[in-house]
Short mmCIF file of N, CA and C in Angstrom, two decimals:
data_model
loop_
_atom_site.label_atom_id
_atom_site.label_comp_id
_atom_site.label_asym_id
_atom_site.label_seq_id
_atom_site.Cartn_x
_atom_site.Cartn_y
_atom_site.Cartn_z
N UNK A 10 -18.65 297.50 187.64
CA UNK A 10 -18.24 296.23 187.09
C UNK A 10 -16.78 295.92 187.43
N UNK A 11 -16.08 296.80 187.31
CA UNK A 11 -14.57 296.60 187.62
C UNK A 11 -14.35 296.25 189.24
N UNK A 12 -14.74 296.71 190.13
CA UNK A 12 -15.22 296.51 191.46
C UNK A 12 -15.45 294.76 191.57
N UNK A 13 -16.54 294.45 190.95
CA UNK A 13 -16.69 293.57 190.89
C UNK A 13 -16.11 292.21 190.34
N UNK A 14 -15.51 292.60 189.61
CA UNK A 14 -14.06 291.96 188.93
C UNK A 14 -12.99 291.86 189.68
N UNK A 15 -12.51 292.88 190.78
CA UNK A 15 -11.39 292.47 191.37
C UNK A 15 -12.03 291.15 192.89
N UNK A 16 -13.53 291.88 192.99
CA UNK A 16 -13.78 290.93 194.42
C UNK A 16 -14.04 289.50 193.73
N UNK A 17 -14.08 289.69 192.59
CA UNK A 17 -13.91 288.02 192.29
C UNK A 17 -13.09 287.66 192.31
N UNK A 18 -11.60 288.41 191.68
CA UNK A 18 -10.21 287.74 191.99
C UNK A 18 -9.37 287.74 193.26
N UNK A 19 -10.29 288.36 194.29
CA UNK A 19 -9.62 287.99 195.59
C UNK A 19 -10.47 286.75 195.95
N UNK A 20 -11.75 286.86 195.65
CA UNK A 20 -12.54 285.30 195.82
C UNK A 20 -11.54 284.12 195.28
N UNK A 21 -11.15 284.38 194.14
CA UNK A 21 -10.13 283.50 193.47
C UNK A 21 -8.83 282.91 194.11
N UNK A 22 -8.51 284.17 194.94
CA UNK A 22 -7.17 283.91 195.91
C UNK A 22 -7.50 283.21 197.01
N UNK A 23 -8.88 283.50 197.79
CA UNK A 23 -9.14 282.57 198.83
C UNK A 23 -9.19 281.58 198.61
N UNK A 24 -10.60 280.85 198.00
CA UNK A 24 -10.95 279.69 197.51
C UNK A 24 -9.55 278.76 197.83
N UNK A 25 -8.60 278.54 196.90
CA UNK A 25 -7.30 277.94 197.05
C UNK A 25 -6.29 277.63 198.62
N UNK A 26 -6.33 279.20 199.07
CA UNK A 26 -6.42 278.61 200.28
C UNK A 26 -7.01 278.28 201.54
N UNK A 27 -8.23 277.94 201.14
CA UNK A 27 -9.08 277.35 202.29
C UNK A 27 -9.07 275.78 201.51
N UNK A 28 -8.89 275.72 200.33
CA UNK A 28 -8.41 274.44 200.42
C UNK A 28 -7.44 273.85 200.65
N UNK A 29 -6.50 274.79 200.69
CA UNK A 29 -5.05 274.20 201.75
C UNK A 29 -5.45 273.78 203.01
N UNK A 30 -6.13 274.66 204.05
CA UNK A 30 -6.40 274.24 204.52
C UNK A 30 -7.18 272.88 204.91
N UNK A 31 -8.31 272.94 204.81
CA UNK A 31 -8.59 271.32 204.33
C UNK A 31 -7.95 270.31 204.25
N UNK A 32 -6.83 270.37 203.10
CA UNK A 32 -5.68 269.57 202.99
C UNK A 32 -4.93 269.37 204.08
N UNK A 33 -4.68 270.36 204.39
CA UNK A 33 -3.48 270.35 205.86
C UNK A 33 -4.46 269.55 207.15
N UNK A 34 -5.72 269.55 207.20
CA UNK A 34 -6.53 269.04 208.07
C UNK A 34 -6.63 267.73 208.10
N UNK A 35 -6.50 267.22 206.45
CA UNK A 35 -6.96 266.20 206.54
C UNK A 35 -5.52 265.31 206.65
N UNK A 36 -4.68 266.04 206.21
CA UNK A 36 -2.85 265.58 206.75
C UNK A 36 -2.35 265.06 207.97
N UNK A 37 -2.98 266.21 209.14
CA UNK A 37 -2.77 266.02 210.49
C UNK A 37 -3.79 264.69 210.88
N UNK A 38 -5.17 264.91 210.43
CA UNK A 38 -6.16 263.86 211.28
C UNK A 38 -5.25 261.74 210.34
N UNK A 39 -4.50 262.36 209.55
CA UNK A 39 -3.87 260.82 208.89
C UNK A 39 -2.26 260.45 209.80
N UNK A 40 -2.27 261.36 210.25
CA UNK A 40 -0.73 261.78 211.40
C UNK A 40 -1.33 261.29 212.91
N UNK A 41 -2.56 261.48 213.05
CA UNK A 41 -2.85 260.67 214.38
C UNK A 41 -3.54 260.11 214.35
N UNK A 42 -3.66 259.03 213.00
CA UNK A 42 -4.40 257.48 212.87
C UNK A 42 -3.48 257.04 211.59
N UNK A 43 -2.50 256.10 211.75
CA UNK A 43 -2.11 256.19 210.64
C UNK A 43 -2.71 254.90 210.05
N UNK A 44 -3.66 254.04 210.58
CA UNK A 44 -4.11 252.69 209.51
C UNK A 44 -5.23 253.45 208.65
N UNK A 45 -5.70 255.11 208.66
CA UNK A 45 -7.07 255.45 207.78
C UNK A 45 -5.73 256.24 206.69
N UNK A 46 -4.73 256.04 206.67
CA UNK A 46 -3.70 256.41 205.36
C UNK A 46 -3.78 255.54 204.24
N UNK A 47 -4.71 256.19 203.01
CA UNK A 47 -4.79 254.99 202.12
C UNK A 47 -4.22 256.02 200.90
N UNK A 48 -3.66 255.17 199.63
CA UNK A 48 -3.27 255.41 198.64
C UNK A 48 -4.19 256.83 198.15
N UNK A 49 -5.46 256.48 198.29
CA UNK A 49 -6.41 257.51 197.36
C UNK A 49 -6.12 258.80 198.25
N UNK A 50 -6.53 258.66 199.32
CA UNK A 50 -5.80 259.97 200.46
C UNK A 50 -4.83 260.33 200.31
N UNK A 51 -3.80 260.19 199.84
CA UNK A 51 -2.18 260.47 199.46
C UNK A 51 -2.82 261.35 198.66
N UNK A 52 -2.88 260.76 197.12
CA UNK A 52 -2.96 261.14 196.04
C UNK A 52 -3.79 262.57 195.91
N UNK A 53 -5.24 262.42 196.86
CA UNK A 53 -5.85 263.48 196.75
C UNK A 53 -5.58 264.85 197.04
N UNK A 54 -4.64 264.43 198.83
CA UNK A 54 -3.72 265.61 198.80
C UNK A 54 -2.71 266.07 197.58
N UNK A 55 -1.98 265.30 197.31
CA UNK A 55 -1.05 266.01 196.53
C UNK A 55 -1.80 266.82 195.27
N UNK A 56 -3.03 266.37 194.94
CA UNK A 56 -4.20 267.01 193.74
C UNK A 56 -4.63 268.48 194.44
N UNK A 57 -4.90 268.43 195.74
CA UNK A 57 -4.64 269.52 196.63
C UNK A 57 -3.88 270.17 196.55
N UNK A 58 -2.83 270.20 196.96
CA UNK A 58 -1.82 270.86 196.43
C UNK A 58 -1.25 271.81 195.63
N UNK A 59 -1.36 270.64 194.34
CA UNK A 59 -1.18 271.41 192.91
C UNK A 59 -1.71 271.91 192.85
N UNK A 60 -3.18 271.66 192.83
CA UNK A 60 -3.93 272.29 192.37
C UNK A 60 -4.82 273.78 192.75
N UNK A 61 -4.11 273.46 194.26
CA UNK A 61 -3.77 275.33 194.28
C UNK A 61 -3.07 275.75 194.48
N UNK A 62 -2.22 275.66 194.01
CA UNK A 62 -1.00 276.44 193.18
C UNK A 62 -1.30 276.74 192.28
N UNK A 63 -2.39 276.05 191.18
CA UNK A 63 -2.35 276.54 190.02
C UNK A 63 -3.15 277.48 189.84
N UNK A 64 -4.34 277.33 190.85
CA UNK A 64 -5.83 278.37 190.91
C UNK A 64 -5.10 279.53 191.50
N UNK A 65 -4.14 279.80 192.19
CA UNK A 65 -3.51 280.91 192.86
C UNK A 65 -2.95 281.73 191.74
N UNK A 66 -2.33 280.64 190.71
CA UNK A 66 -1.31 281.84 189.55
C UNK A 66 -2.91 282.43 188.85
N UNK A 67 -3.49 281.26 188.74
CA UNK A 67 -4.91 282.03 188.15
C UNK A 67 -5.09 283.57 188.62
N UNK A 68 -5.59 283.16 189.86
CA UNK A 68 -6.22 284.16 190.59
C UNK A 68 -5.45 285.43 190.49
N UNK A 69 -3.85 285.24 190.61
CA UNK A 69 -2.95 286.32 189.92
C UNK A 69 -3.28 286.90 188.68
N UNK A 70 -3.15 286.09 187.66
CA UNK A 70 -3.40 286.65 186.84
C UNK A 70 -4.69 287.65 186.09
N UNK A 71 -5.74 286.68 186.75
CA UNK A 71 -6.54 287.95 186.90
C UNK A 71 -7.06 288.95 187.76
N UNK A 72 -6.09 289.05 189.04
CA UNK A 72 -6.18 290.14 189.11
C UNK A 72 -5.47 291.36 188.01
N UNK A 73 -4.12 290.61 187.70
CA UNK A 73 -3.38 291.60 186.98
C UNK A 73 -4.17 292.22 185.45
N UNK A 74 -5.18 291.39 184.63
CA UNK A 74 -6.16 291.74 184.17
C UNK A 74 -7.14 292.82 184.14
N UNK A 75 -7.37 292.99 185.80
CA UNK A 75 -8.37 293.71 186.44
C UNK A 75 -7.75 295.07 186.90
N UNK A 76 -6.48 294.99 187.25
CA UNK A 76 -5.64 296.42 187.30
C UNK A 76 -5.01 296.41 185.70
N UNK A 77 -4.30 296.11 185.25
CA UNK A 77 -3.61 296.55 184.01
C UNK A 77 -5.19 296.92 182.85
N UNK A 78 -5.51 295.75 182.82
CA UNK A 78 -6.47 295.69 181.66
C UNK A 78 -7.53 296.63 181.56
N UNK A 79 -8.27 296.74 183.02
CA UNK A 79 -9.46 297.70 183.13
C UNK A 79 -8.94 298.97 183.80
N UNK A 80 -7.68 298.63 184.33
CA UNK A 80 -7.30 300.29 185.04
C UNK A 80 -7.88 300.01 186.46
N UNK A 81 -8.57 299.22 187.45
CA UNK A 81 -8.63 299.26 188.24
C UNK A 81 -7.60 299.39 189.48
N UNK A 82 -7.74 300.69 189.93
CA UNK A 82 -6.22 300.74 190.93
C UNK A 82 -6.52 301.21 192.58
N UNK A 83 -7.81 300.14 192.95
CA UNK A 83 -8.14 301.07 194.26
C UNK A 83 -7.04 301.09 195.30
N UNK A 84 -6.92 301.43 196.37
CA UNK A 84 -6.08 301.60 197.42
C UNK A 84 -6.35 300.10 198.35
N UNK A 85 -7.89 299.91 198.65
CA UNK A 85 -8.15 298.49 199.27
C UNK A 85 -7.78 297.52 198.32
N UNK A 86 -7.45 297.01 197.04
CA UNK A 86 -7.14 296.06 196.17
C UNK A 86 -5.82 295.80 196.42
N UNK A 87 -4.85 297.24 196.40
CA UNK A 87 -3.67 297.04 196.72
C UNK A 87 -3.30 296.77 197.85
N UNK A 88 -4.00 296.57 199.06
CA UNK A 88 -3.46 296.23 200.21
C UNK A 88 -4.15 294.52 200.45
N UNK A 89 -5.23 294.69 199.58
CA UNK A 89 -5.87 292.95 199.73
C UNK A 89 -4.32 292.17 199.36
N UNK A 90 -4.18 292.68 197.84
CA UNK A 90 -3.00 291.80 196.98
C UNK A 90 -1.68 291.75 197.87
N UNK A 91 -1.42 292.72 198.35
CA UNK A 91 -0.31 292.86 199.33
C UNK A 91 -0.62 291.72 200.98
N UNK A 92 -1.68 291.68 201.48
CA UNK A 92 -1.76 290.84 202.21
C UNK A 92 -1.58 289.36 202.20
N UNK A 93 -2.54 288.92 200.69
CA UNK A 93 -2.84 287.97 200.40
C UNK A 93 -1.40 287.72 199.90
N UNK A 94 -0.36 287.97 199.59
CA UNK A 94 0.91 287.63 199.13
C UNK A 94 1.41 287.43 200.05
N UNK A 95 1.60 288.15 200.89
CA UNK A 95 2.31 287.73 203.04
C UNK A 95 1.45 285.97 203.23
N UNK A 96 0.46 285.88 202.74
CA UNK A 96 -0.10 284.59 203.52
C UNK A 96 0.07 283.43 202.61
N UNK A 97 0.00 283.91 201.03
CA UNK A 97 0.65 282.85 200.43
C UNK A 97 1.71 282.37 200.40
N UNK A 98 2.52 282.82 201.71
CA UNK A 98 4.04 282.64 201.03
C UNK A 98 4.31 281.66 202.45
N UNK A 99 3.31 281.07 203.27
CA UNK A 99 3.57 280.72 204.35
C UNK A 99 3.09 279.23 203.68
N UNK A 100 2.58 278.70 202.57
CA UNK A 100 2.57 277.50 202.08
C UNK A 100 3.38 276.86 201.26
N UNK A 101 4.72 276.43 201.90
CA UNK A 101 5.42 276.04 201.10
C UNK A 101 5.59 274.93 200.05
N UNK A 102 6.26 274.52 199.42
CA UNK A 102 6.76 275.59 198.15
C UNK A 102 5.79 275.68 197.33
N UNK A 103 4.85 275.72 196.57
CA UNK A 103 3.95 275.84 195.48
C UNK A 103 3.06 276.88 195.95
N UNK A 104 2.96 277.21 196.90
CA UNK A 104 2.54 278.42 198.00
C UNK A 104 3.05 279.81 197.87
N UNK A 105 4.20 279.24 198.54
CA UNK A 105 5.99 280.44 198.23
C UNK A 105 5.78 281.04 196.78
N UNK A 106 5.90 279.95 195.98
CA UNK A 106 5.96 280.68 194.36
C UNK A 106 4.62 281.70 194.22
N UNK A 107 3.30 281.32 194.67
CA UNK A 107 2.35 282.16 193.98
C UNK A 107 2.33 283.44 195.24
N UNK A 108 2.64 283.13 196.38
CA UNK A 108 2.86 284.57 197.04
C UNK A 108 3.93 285.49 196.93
N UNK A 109 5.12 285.03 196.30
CA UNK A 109 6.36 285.78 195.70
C UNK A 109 6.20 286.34 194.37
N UNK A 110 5.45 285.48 193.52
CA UNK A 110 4.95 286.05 192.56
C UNK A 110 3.53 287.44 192.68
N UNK A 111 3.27 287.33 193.69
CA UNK A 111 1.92 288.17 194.12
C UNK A 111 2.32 289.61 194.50
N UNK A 112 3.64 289.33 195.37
CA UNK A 112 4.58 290.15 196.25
C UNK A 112 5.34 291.30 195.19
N UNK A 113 5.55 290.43 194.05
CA UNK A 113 6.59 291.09 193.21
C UNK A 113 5.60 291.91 192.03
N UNK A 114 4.30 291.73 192.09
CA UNK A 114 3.68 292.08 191.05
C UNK A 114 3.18 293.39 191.85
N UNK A 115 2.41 293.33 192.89
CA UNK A 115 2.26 294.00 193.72
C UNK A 115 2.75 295.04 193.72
N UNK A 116 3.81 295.34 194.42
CA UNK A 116 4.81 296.21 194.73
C UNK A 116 5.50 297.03 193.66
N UNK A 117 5.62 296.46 192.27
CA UNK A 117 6.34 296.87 191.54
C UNK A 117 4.71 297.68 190.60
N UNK A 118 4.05 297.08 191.06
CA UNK A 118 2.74 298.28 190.17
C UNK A 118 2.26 299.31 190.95
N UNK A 119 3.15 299.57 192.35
CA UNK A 119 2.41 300.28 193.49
C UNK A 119 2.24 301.75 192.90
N UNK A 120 2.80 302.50 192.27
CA UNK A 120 2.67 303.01 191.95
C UNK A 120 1.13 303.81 190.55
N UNK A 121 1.03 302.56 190.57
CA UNK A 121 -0.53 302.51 189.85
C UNK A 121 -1.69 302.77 190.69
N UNK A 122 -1.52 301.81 191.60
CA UNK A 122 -2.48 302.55 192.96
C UNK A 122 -3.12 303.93 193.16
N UNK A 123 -4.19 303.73 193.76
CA UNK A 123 -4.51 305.59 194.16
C UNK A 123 -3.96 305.39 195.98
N UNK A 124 -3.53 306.47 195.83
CA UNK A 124 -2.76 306.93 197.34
C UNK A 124 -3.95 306.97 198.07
N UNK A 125 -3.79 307.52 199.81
CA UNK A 125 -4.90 307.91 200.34
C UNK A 125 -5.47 308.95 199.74
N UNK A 126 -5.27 310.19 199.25
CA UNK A 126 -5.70 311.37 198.81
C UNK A 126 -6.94 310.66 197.29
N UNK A 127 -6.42 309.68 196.95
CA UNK A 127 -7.57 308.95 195.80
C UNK A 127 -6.55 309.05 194.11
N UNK A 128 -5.51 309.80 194.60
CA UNK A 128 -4.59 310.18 193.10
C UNK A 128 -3.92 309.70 193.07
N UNK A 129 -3.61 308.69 191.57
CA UNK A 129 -2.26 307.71 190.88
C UNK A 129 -0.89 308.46 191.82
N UNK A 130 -0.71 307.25 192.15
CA UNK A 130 0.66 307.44 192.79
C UNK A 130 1.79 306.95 193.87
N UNK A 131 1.03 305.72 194.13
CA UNK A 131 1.21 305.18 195.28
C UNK A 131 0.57 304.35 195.77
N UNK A 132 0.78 303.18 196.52
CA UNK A 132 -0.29 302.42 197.04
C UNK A 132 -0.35 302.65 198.54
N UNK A 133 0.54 302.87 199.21
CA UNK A 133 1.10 303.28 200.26
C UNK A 133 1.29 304.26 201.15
N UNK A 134 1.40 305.23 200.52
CA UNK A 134 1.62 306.52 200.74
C UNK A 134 1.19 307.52 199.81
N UNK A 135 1.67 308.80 199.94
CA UNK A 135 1.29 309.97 199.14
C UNK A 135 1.84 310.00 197.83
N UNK A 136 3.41 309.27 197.81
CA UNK A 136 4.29 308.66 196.47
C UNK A 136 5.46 309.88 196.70
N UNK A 137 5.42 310.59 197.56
CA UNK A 137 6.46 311.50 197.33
C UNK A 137 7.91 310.98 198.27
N UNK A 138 8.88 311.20 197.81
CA UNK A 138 10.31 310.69 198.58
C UNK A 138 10.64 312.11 199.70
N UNK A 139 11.67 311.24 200.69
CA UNK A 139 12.16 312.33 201.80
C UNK A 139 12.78 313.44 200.82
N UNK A 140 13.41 313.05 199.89
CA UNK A 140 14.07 314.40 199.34
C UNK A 140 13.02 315.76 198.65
N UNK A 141 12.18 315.27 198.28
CA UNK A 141 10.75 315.91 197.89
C UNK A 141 10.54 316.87 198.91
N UNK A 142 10.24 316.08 200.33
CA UNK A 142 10.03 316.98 201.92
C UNK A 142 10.53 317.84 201.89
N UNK A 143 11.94 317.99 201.84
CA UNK A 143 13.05 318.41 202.67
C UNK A 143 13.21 320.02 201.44
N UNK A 144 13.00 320.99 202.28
CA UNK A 144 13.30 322.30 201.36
C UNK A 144 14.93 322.75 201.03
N UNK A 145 15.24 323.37 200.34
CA UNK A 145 16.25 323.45 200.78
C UNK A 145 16.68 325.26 201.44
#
């Protein structure tokens, strides 16, 4: 079930931006006709927009639900959330905010993660520092 809970909240993260996209599609095709630019087309983009921005903090938030709440800490979740934060941050600004916000949540729980080995400690790596390595 928890499994299933996080692939819904990366479903959650897409959704939003494939409707950016869309938006951005239907932006450009009004950029090389500009008499099909009507008021309601404005408006709808900008409903676009917002409005994923807002499904994005969603989608944040429950993921953070799905790791904090249920303990879910796979290694692929943490690198989805980590991706999906690199690509939100390329829609500016209402974009920027929910992939900086994604970025910062991310990273700072990496440590919740299971490492490659499958044990709390890392999302990234094994969790151990160069000074750890180094014998003396």
């Amino acid at each position: 079930m928890k499994k299933s809970l996080a692939i819904l909240g990366v479903i959650l993260l897409t959704i939003p931006l494939l409707w950016l996209l869309s938006a951005v599609g239907d932006a450009l095709e009004m950029s090389r006709n500009p008499e099909s630019i009507t008021k309601e087309k404005i408006i709808d983009l900008v409903y676009s927009y917002k409005g994923s921005g807002f499904m994005g903090m969603m989608a944040i938030m429950w993921l953070g639900f799905v790791v904090d709440g249920f303990g879910y800490r796979e290694r692929w979740l943490w690198k989805t959330m980590l991706t999906f934060g690199f690509v939100w941050l390329f829609h500016i600004p209402t974009g920027t905010m929910v992939g900086l916000a994604l970025f910062i949540y991310t990273i700072g729980n990496r440590k919740k993660f299971k490492n490659k080995s499958g044990e709390p400690g890392g999302g990234h790596n094994s969790g151990g520092s160069a000074s750890s390595i180094v014998t003396p």
